[in-house]
C-alpha cells in the first residue's frame, strides 16, 4: 500500500499538479486521469489489504486479550478458591486444635470452680493449650488434696469439740458435786469444831498456869489447831459459795476492802508483828464478798509466810 501510494504520488499527483500550474486544467488529458485512477485503485486495494491486515491483527489481539482475560479470571478464581480453602482449613484447624480444646478446658474449669473438685480436667490440645490444661489439672489435684485434708481437720475438730463439750459437761457436773460436798462438809463441820474450839479456849483460860508448862503447851497446840481448822472450814465454805451464789457486780474500792481485811485479821497481824500498807489502790468491778475473800487470802498468806 505504501509503494502504490508513492507511485500514485510520483507518477500522477506531482506531474498533474505541475501541468495544471503550467497550462491549466486543459493540460491534463483523459488518459492521464484514467492512468491516475488506476494508480489510485492500486492504492485503494493496498489500503484495503492493509486495513484487512489490521483488522485481522486486531481480531488476533482481541482473541489474545480474551484468552488472557480468561486465564486471569481463572487465576483469580483459583486464588479465591485457594484462599477460601485455606480459610476453611485454618478455621477447622483452629476449631479442632485451639477453640474446641479451650472450650473443653473452660467447661472443666467451670465445673471445678462450682465445687466439683473431683471432676478431671482433660489435657487435650496442642502446645500451650495442653500445657495450660495440665497445669489446671495439677492445680485441681492439689486443691482436692487440700480440701480433703481440710475436711479431715474439720472432722477432727468437730470430734474434739464434741469431746470438749462432753468433758465440759462432766467438769460442770463434778464442780457441782464438789461444791455441794464442800458446802455440806463445811456446814456440818462448823458446829462440832465450834464446840471443840470453845472448850479448848475455856480450858486454856481456866487452867492456864495451874498445870505444868507442857500441859499449857499442849492446850495451846489444840487451840491453835482448832482455829486453823476453823479458818480452813470457813475458806471451804466460801469456796462452795463461789460456784453456788452469783452476786451482783459493783464498783469496789480496794482501799476500803483492805481496811476491812486488816480489821478482821488484826489478831494474827499483831501476833506476827506485821505491817500491811496499801497505796493508790484502784476501784475495780467485781462482787464485794469475793473481792474481800481474795484480799483476805492475800493478806493472810503474806502474814503467814512472811519469812
mmCIF file of C-alpha atoms in Angstrom:
data_model
loop_
_atom_site.group_PDB
_atom_site.id
_atom_site.type_symbol
_atom_site.label_atom_id
_atom_site.label_comp_id
_atom_site.label_asym_id
_atom_site.label_seq_id
_atom_site.Cartn_x
_atom_site.Cartn_y
_atom_site.Cartn_z
ATOM 1 C CA UNK A 1 0.000 0.000 0.000
ATOM 2 C CA UNK A 2 2.875 2.369 0.683
ATOM 3 C CA UNK A 3 4.603 1.637 -2.642
ATOM 4 C CA UNK A 4 1.315 2.117 -4.558
ATOM 5 C CA UNK A 5 0.672 5.393 -2.790
ATOM 6 C CA UNK A 6 4.219 6.573 -3.569
ATOM 7 C CA UNK A 7 3.839 5.550 -7.216
ATOM 8 C CA UNK A 8 0.495 7.371 -7.464
ATOM 9 C CA UNK A 9 2.022 10.472 -5.910
ATOM 10 C CA UNK A 10 5.195 10.491 -8.044
ATOM 11 C CA UNK A 11 3.677 9.302 -11.369
ATOM 12 C CA UNK A 12 0.354 11.133 -11.268
ATOM 13 C CA UNK A 13 -0.118 13.611 -8.465
ATOM 14 C CA UNK A 14 3.113 15.659 -8.886
ATOM 15 C CA UNK A 15 3.055 15.753 -12.742
ATOM 16 C CA UNK A 16 -0.613 16.603 -12.772
ATOM 17 C CA UNK A 17 -0.128 19.455 -10.275
ATOM 18 C CA UNK A 18 2.822 20.770 -12.280
ATOM 19 C CA UNK A 19 0.884 20.554 -15.554
ATOM 20 C CA UNK A 20 -2.161 22.321 -14.103
ATOM 21 C CA UNK A 21 0.067 25.070 -12.749
ATOM 22 C CA UNK A 22 1.762 25.480 -16.133
ATOM 23 C CA UNK A 23 -1.079 25.062 -18.631
ATOM 24 C CA UNK A 24 -4.254 24.918 -16.623
ATOM 25 C CA UNK A 25 -6.723 22.072 -16.290
ATOM 26 C CA UNK A 26 -6.742 21.555 -20.039
ATOM 27 C CA UNK A 27 -3.168 20.386 -19.830
ATOM 28 C CA UNK A 28 -4.330 17.128 -18.145
ATOM 29 C CA UNK A 29 -5.685 14.633 -20.605
ATOM 30 C CA UNK A 30 -8.297 11.961 -20.100
ATOM 31 C CA UNK A 31 -5.648 9.291 -20.481
ATOM 32 C CA UNK A 32 -3.684 10.867 -17.642
ATOM 33 C CA UNK A 33 -6.785 10.963 -15.404
ATOM 34 C CA UNK A 34 -7.549 7.335 -16.247
ATOM 35 C CA UNK A 35 -3.993 6.361 -15.512
ATOM 36 C CA UNK A 36 -4.159 8.244 -12.157
ATOM 37 C CA UNK A 37 -7.405 6.486 -11.305
ATOM 38 C CA UNK A 38 -5.814 3.128 -11.919
ATOM 39 C CA UNK A 39 -2.856 4.071 -9.772
ATOM 40 C CA UNK A 40 -5.251 5.249 -7.013
ATOM 41 C CA UNK A 41 -7.227 1.996 -7.351
ATOM 42 C CA UNK A 42 -3.925 0.235 -6.657
ATOM 43 C CA UNK A 43 -3.544 2.484 -3.609
ATOM 44 C CA UNK A 44 -7.126 1.686 -2.536
ATOM 45 C CA UNK A 45 -6.556 -2.044 -2.956
ATOM 46 C CA UNK A 46 -3.354 -1.847 -0.897
ATOM 47 C CA UNK A 47 -5.109 0.222 1.754
ATOM 48 C CA UNK A 48 -7.925 -2.322 1.860
ATOM 49 C CA UNK A 49 -5.438 -5.117 2.250
ATOM 50 C CA UNK A 50 -3.684 -3.112 4.972
ATOM 51 C CA UNK A 51 -6.972 -2.447 6.721
ATOM 52 C CA UNK A 52 -7.861 -6.134 6.460
ATOM 53 C CA UNK A 53 -4.485 -6.975 7.898
ATOM 54 C CA UNK A 54 -5.045 -4.505 10.730
ATOM 55 C CA UNK A 55 -8.484 -5.940 11.338
ATOM 56 C CA UNK A 56 -7.003 -9.417 11.353
ATOM 57 C CA UNK A 57 -4.275 -8.319 13.751
ATOM 58 C CA UNK A 58 -6.885 -6.557 15.873
ATOM 59 C CA UNK A 59 -9.018 -9.682 15.940
ATOM 60 C CA UNK A 60 -5.984 -11.714 16.945
ATOM 61 C CA UNK A 61 -5.106 -9.196 19.646
ATOM 62 C CA UNK A 62 -8.716 -9.235 20.866
ATOM 63 C CA UNK A 63 -8.646 -13.008 20.927
ATOM 64 C CA UNK A 64 -5.352 -12.971 22.788
ATOM 65 C CA UNK A 65 -6.779 -10.400 25.202
ATOM 66 C CA UNK A 66 -9.838 -12.513 25.723
ATOM 67 C CA UNK A 67 -7.661 -15.542 26.339
ATOM 68 C CA UNK A 68 -5.503 -13.604 28.766
ATOM 69 C CA UNK A 69 -8.644 -12.306 30.457
ATOM 70 C CA UNK A 70 -9.985 -15.846 30.753
ATOM 71 C CA UNK A 71 -6.681 -17.016 32.136
ATOM 72 C CA UNK A 72 -6.615 -14.103 34.578
ATOM 73 C CA UNK A 73 -10.200 -14.823 35.564
ATOM 74 C CA UNK A 74 -9.341 -18.469 36.060
ATOM 75 C CA UNK A 75 -6.270 -17.497 38.084
ATOM 76 C CA UNK A 76 -8.339 -15.134 40.212
ATOM 77 C CA UNK A 77 -10.999 -17.788 40.722
ATOM 78 C CA UNK A 78 -8.280 -20.262 41.605
ATOM 79 C CA UNK A 79 -6.724 -17.829 44.046
ATOM 80 C CA UNK A 80 -10.114 -17.092 45.606
ATOM 81 C CA UNK A 81 -10.860 -20.810 45.819
ATOM 82 C CA UNK A 82 -7.457 -21.427 47.356
ATOM 83 C CA UNK A 83 -7.981 -18.575 49.825
ATOM 84 C CA UNK A 84 -11.400 -19.963 50.785
ATOM 85 C CA UNK A 85 -9.934 -23.443 51.113
ATOM 86 C CA UNK A 86 -7.064 -22.124 53.223
ATOM 87 C CA UNK A 87 -9.541 -20.170 55.376
ATOM 88 C CA UNK A 88 -11.732 -23.243 55.828
ATOM 89 C CA UNK A 89 -8.720 -25.382 56.673
ATOM 90 C CA UNK A 90 -7.441 -22.731 59.063
ATOM 91 C CA UNK A 91 -10.862 -22.477 60.712
ATOM 92 C CA UNK A 92 -11.068 -26.264 61.022
ATOM 93 C CA UNK A 93 -7.547 -26.365 62.413
ATOM 94 C CA UNK A 94 -8.241 -23.600 64.928
ATOM 95 C CA UNK A 95 -11.524 -25.169 65.945
ATOM 96 C CA UNK A 96 -10.068 -28.645 66.304
ATOM 97 C CA UNK A 97 -6.746 -27.758 67.918
ATOM 98 C CA UNK A 98 -7.440 -24.463 69.693
ATOM 99 C CA UNK A 99 -11.102 -23.457 70.044
ATOM 100 C CA UNK A 100 -12.557 -26.850 70.987
ATOM 101 C CA UNK A 101 -9.762 -27.702 73.490
ATOM 102 C CA UNK A 102 -10.121 -24.252 75.053
ATOM 103 C CA UNK A 103 -13.899 -24.712 75.262
ATOM 104 C CA UNK A 104 -13.423 -28.123 76.933
ATOM 105 C CA UNK A 105 -10.836 -26.638 79.289
ATOM 106 C CA UNK A 106 -13.141 -23.729 80.176
ATOM 107 C CA UNK A 107 -16.055 -26.132 80.786
ATOM 108 C CA UNK A 108 -13.950 -28.360 83.059
ATOM 109 C CA UNK A 109 -12.604 -25.309 84.897
ATOM 110 C CA UNK A 110 -16.161 -24.011 85.491
ATOM 111 C CA UNK A 111 -17.244 -27.393 86.862
ATOM 112 C CA UNK A 112 -14.276 -27.422 89.233
ATOM 113 C CA UNK A 113 -14.889 -23.785 90.220
ATOM 114 C CA UNK A 114 -18.517 -24.631 91.088
ATOM 115 C CA UNK A 115 -17.288 -27.105 93.710
ATOM 116 C CA UNK A 116 -16.820 -30.451 91.947
ATOM 117 C CA UNK A 117 -13.090 -30.709 92.618
ATOM 118 C CA UNK A 118 -13.126 -34.424 91.733
ATOM 119 C CA UNK A 119 -14.013 -33.648 88.115
ATOM 120 C CA UNK A 120 -10.853 -34.248 85.997
ATOM 121 C CA UNK A 121 -9.543 -31.555 83.644
ATOM 122 C CA UNK A 122 -8.814 -33.227 80.280
ATOM 123 C CA UNK A 123 -5.371 -32.225 78.962
ATOM 124 C CA UNK A 124 -6.117 -32.095 75.207
ATOM 125 C CA UNK A 125 -4.910 -29.688 72.565
ATOM 126 C CA UNK A 126 -1.528 -28.817 71.109
ATOM 127 C CA UNK A 127 1.387 -26.998 72.681
ATOM 128 C CA UNK A 128 0.464 -24.210 75.051
ATOM 129 C CA UNK A 129 -3.202 -25.248 75.285
ATOM 130 C CA UNK A 130 -2.200 -28.715 76.510
ATOM 131 C CA UNK A 131 0.284 -27.228 78.974
ATOM 132 C CA UNK A 132 -2.380 -24.895 80.373
ATOM 133 C CA UNK A 133 -4.786 -27.844 80.717
ATOM 134 C CA UNK A 134 -2.158 -29.911 82.516
ATOM 135 C CA UNK A 135 -1.346 -27.008 84.860
ATOM 136 C CA UNK A 136 -5.055 -26.595 85.641
ATOM 137 C CA UNK A 137 -5.300 -30.341 86.317
ATOM 138 C CA UNK A 138 -2.334 -30.170 88.695
ATOM 139 C CA UNK A 139 -3.970 -27.232 90.463
ATOM 140 C CA UNK A 140 -7.245 -29.188 90.704
ATOM 141 C CA UNK A 141 -5.472 -32.231 92.181
ATOM 142 C CA UNK A 142 -3.679 -30.024 94.714
ATOM 143 C CA UNK A 143 -6.927 -28.255 95.575
ATOM 144 C CA UNK A 144 -8.734 -31.579 96.002
ATOM 145 C CA UNK A 145 -5.989 -32.796 98.325
ATOM 146 C CA UNK A 146 -6.130 -29.599 100.370
ATOM 147 C CA UNK A 147 -9.927 -29.814 100.622
ATOM 148 C CA UNK A 148 -9.706 -33.447 101.701
ATOM 149 C CA UNK A 149 -7.165 -32.518 104.369
ATOM 150 C CA UNK A 150 -9.370 -29.602 105.447
ATOM 151 C CA UNK A 151 -12.365 -31.942 105.738
ATOM 152 C CA UNK A 152 -10.296 -34.340 107.831
ATOM 153 C CA UNK A 153 -9.168 -31.471 110.058
ATOM 154 C CA UNK A 154 -12.745 -30.255 110.340
ATOM 155 C CA UNK A 155 -13.928 -33.739 111.297
ATOM 156 C CA UNK A 156 -11.160 -33.967 113.883
ATOM 157 C CA UNK A 157 -12.073 -30.517 115.211
ATOM 158 C CA UNK A 158 -15.743 -31.449 115.402
ATOM 159 C CA UNK A 159 -14.848 -34.653 117.220
ATOM 160 C CA UNK A 160 -12.540 -32.742 119.562
ATOM 161 C CA UNK A 161 -15.271 -30.157 120.120
ATOM 162 C CA UNK A 162 -17.760 -32.883 120.934
ATOM 163 C CA UNK A 163 -15.291 -34.413 123.397
ATOM 164 C CA UNK A 164 -14.620 -30.997 124.898
ATOM 165 C CA UNK A 165 -18.355 -30.359 125.270
ATOM 166 C CA UNK A 166 -18.752 -33.724 126.924
ATOM 167 C CA UNK A 167 -15.749 -33.120 129.176
ATOM 168 C CA UNK A 168 -17.020 -29.629 129.999
ATOM 169 C CA UNK A 169 -20.355 -31.097 130.992
ATOM 170 C CA UNK A 170 -18.560 -33.707 133.110
ATOM 171 C CA UNK A 171 -16.465 -30.946 134.637
ATOM 172 C CA UNK A 172 -19.534 -28.841 135.417
ATOM 173 C CA UNK A 173 -21.195 -31.853 136.994
ATOM 174 C CA UNK A 174 -18.060 -32.611 139.001
ATOM 175 C CA UNK A 175 -17.826 -28.981 140.056
ATOM 176 C CA UNK A 176 -21.428 -29.010 141.187
ATOM 177 C CA UNK A 177 -20.832 -32.212 143.135
ATOM 178 C CA UNK A 178 -17.628 -30.807 144.630
ATOM 179 C CA UNK A 179 -19.314 -27.540 145.556
ATOM 180 C CA UNK A 180 -22.201 -29.426 147.114
ATOM 181 C CA UNK A 181 -19.828 -31.666 149.025
ATOM 182 C CA UNK A 182 -17.720 -28.700 150.167
ATOM 183 C CA UNK A 183 -20.817 -26.837 151.295
ATOM 184 C CA UNK A 184 -22.291 -29.806 153.126
ATOM 185 C CA UNK A 185 -18.985 -30.860 154.679
ATOM 186 C CA UNK A 186 -18.019 -27.367 155.798
ATOM 187 C CA UNK A 187 -21.509 -26.640 157.090
ATOM 188 C CA UNK A 188 -21.712 -29.911 159.023
ATOM 189 C CA UNK A 189 -18.232 -29.468 160.492
ATOM 190 C CA UNK A 190 -18.943 -25.962 161.754
ATOM 191 C CA UNK A 191 -20.863 -26.965 164.879
ATOM 192 C CA UNK A 192 -18.582 -29.714 166.299
ATOM 193 C CA UNK A 193 -15.498 -27.642 165.502
ATOM 194 C CA UNK A 194 -17.039 -24.628 167.206
ATOM 195 C CA UNK A 195 -17.578 -26.736 170.326
ATOM 196 C CA UNK A 196 -14.003 -28.033 170.216
ATOM 197 C CA UNK A 197 -12.604 -24.511 169.794
ATOM 198 C CA UNK A 198 -14.824 -23.080 172.535
ATOM 199 C CA UNK A 199 -13.990 -25.778 175.099
ATOM 200 C CA UNK A 200 -10.258 -25.715 174.334
ATOM 201 C CA UNK A 201 -10.236 -21.925 174.727
ATOM 202 C CA UNK A 202 -12.166 -22.243 178.025
ATOM 203 C CA UNK A 203 -9.727 -24.929 179.117
ATOM 204 C CA UNK A 204 -6.780 -22.667 178.278
ATOM 205 C CA UNK A 205 -8.255 -19.689 180.183
ATOM 206 C CA UNK A 206 -9.345 -21.625 183.265
ATOM 207 C CA UNK A 207 -6.316 -23.832 183.786
ATOM 208 C CA UNK A 208 -3.576 -21.597 182.371
ATOM 209 C CA UNK A 209 -0.695 -21.660 184.863
ATOM 210 C CA UNK A 210 -2.302 -24.344 187.054
ATOM 211 C CA UNK A 211 -0.789 -27.240 185.117
ATOM 212 C CA UNK A 212 2.771 -27.780 184.107
ATOM 213 C CA UNK A 213 4.375 -25.979 181.208
ATOM 214 C CA UNK A 214 3.989 -28.959 178.887
ATOM 215 C CA UNK A 215 0.231 -29.138 179.525
ATOM 216 C CA UNK A 216 -0.126 -25.423 178.716
ATOM 217 C CA UNK A 217 1.829 -26.029 175.521
ATOM 218 C CA UNK A 218 -0.431 -28.922 174.528
ATOM 219 C CA UNK A 219 -3.534 -26.867 175.225
ATOM 220 C CA UNK A 220 -2.081 -24.032 173.074
ATOM 221 C CA UNK A 221 -1.477 -26.506 170.268
ATOM 222 C CA UNK A 222 -5.081 -27.672 170.497
ATOM 223 C CA UNK A 223 -6.450 -24.095 170.479
ATOM 224 C CA UNK A 224 -4.234 -23.116 167.558
ATOM 225 C CA UNK A 225 -5.190 -26.253 165.616
ATOM 226 C CA UNK A 226 -8.888 -25.614 166.228
ATOM 227 C CA UNK A 227 -8.530 -22.044 164.975
ATOM 228 C CA UNK A 228 -6.677 -23.176 161.880
ATOM 229 C CA UNK A 229 -9.269 -25.832 161.215
ATOM 230 C CA UNK A 230 -11.994 -23.238 161.616
ATOM 231 C CA UNK A 231 -10.304 -20.977 159.100
ATOM 232 C CA UNK A 232 -9.933 -23.869 156.662
ATOM 233 C CA UNK A 233 -13.611 -24.739 157.035
ATOM 234 C CA UNK A 234 -14.583 -21.111 156.516
ATOM 235 C CA UNK A 235 -12.434 -20.990 153.392
ATOM 236 C CA UNK A 236 -14.011 -24.227 152.169
ATOM 237 C CA UNK A 237 -17.471 -22.835 152.825
ATOM 238 C CA UNK A 238 -16.543 -19.667 150.959
ATOM 239 C CA UNK A 239 -15.278 -21.748 148.026
ATOM 240 C CA UNK A 240 -18.543 -23.666 147.888
ATOM 241 C CA UNK A 241 -20.482 -20.404 147.819
ATOM 242 C CA UNK A 242 -18.416 -19.072 144.881
ATOM 243 C CA UNK A 243 -19.934 -21.554 142.469
ATOM 244 C CA UNK A 244 -23.402 -21.652 144.023
ATOM 245 C CA UNK A 245 -24.125 -17.989 144.542
ATOM 246 C CA UNK A 246 -23.666 -15.360 141.875
ATOM 247 C CA UNK A 247 -23.551 -11.946 143.490
ATOM 248 C CA UNK A 248 -24.071 -8.541 141.982
ATOM 249 C CA UNK A 249 -21.113 -6.938 140.210
ATOM 250 C CA UNK A 250 -20.462 -3.471 141.624
ATOM 251 C CA UNK A 251 -17.678 -0.907 141.852
ATOM 252 C CA UNK A 252 -15.489 -1.991 144.779
ATOM 253 C CA UNK A 253 -12.933 0.343 146.352
ATOM 254 C CA UNK A 254 -9.902 -1.784 147.228
ATOM 255 C CA UNK A 255 -8.746 0.734 149.858
ATOM 256 C CA UNK A 256 -11.965 0.154 151.847
ATOM 257 C CA UNK A 257 -11.657 -3.612 151.336
ATOM 258 C CA UNK A 258 -8.085 -3.564 152.635
ATOM 259 C CA UNK A 259 -9.144 -1.613 155.739
ATOM 260 C CA UNK A 260 -11.863 -4.189 156.417
ATOM 261 C CA UNK A 261 -9.438 -7.086 155.936
ATOM 262 C CA UNK A 262 -6.825 -5.523 158.213
ATOM 263 C CA UNK A 263 -9.520 -5.108 160.888
ATOM 264 C CA UNK A 264 -10.649 -8.734 160.523
ATOM 265 C CA UNK A 265 -7.071 -10.040 160.645
ATOM 266 C CA UNK A 266 -5.909 -7.692 163.379
ATOM 267 C CA UNK A 267 -5.038 -10.511 165.793
ATOM 268 C CA UNK A 268 -2.717 -12.527 163.505
ATOM 269 C CA UNK A 269 -1.192 -9.306 162.123
ATOM 270 C CA UNK A 270 -0.334 -8.070 165.622
ATOM 271 C CA UNK A 271 0.894 -11.517 166.647
ATOM 272 C CA UNK A 272 3.241 -11.609 163.680
ATOM 273 C CA UNK A 273 4.337 -8.003 164.149
ATOM 274 C CA UNK A 274 3.447 -7.375 160.507
ATOM 275 C CA UNK A 275 2.635 -4.059 158.854
ATOM 276 C CA UNK A 276 0.090 -4.015 155.983
ATOM 277 C CA UNK A 277 0.341 -0.991 153.686
ATOM 278 C CA UNK A 278 -1.811 -0.196 150.635
ATOM 279 C CA UNK A 279 -1.155 2.848 148.438
ATOM 280 C CA UNK A 280 -3.138 4.208 145.475
ATOM 281 C CA UNK A 281 -5.430 1.203 145.349
ATOM 282 C CA UNK A 282 -7.945 1.406 142.452
ATOM 283 C CA UNK A 283 -11.673 0.930 142.252
ATOM 284 C CA UNK A 284 -12.497 -2.335 140.450
ATOM 285 C CA UNK A 285 -15.612 -4.088 139.132
ATOM 286 C CA UNK A 286 -16.494 -7.259 140.991
ATOM 287 C CA UNK A 287 -18.577 -8.996 143.628
ATOM 288 C CA UNK A 288 -17.962 -7.407 147.009
ATOM 289 C CA UNK A 289 -17.775 -10.651 149.084
ATOM 290 C CA UNK A 290 -15.441 -12.352 146.614
ATOM 291 C CA UNK A 291 -13.116 -9.369 146.446
ATOM 292 C CA UNK A 292 -12.996 -9.279 150.255
ATOM 293 C CA UNK A 293 -12.222 -13.016 150.312
ATOM 294 C CA UNK A 294 -9.490 -12.539 147.718
ATOM 295 C CA UNK A 295 -7.764 -9.723 149.620
ATOM 296 C CA UNK A 296 -8.195 -11.654 152.895
ATOM 297 C CA UNK A 297 -6.419 -14.665 151.416
ATOM 298 C CA UNK A 298 -3.620 -12.476 150.033
ATOM 299 C CA UNK A 299 -3.010 -10.687 153.345
ATOM 300 C CA UNK A 300 -3.357 -13.856 155.436
ATOM 301 C CA UNK A 301 -0.885 -15.716 153.217
ATOM 302 C CA UNK A 302 1.528 -12.769 153.274
ATOM 303 C CA UNK A 303 1.453 -12.664 157.081
ATOM 304 C CA UNK A 304 1.648 -16.427 157.416
ATOM 305 C CA UNK A 305 4.569 -16.824 155.001
ATOM 306 C CA UNK A 306 6.299 -13.560 155.849
ATOM 307 C CA UNK A 307 9.634 -15.305 156.347
#
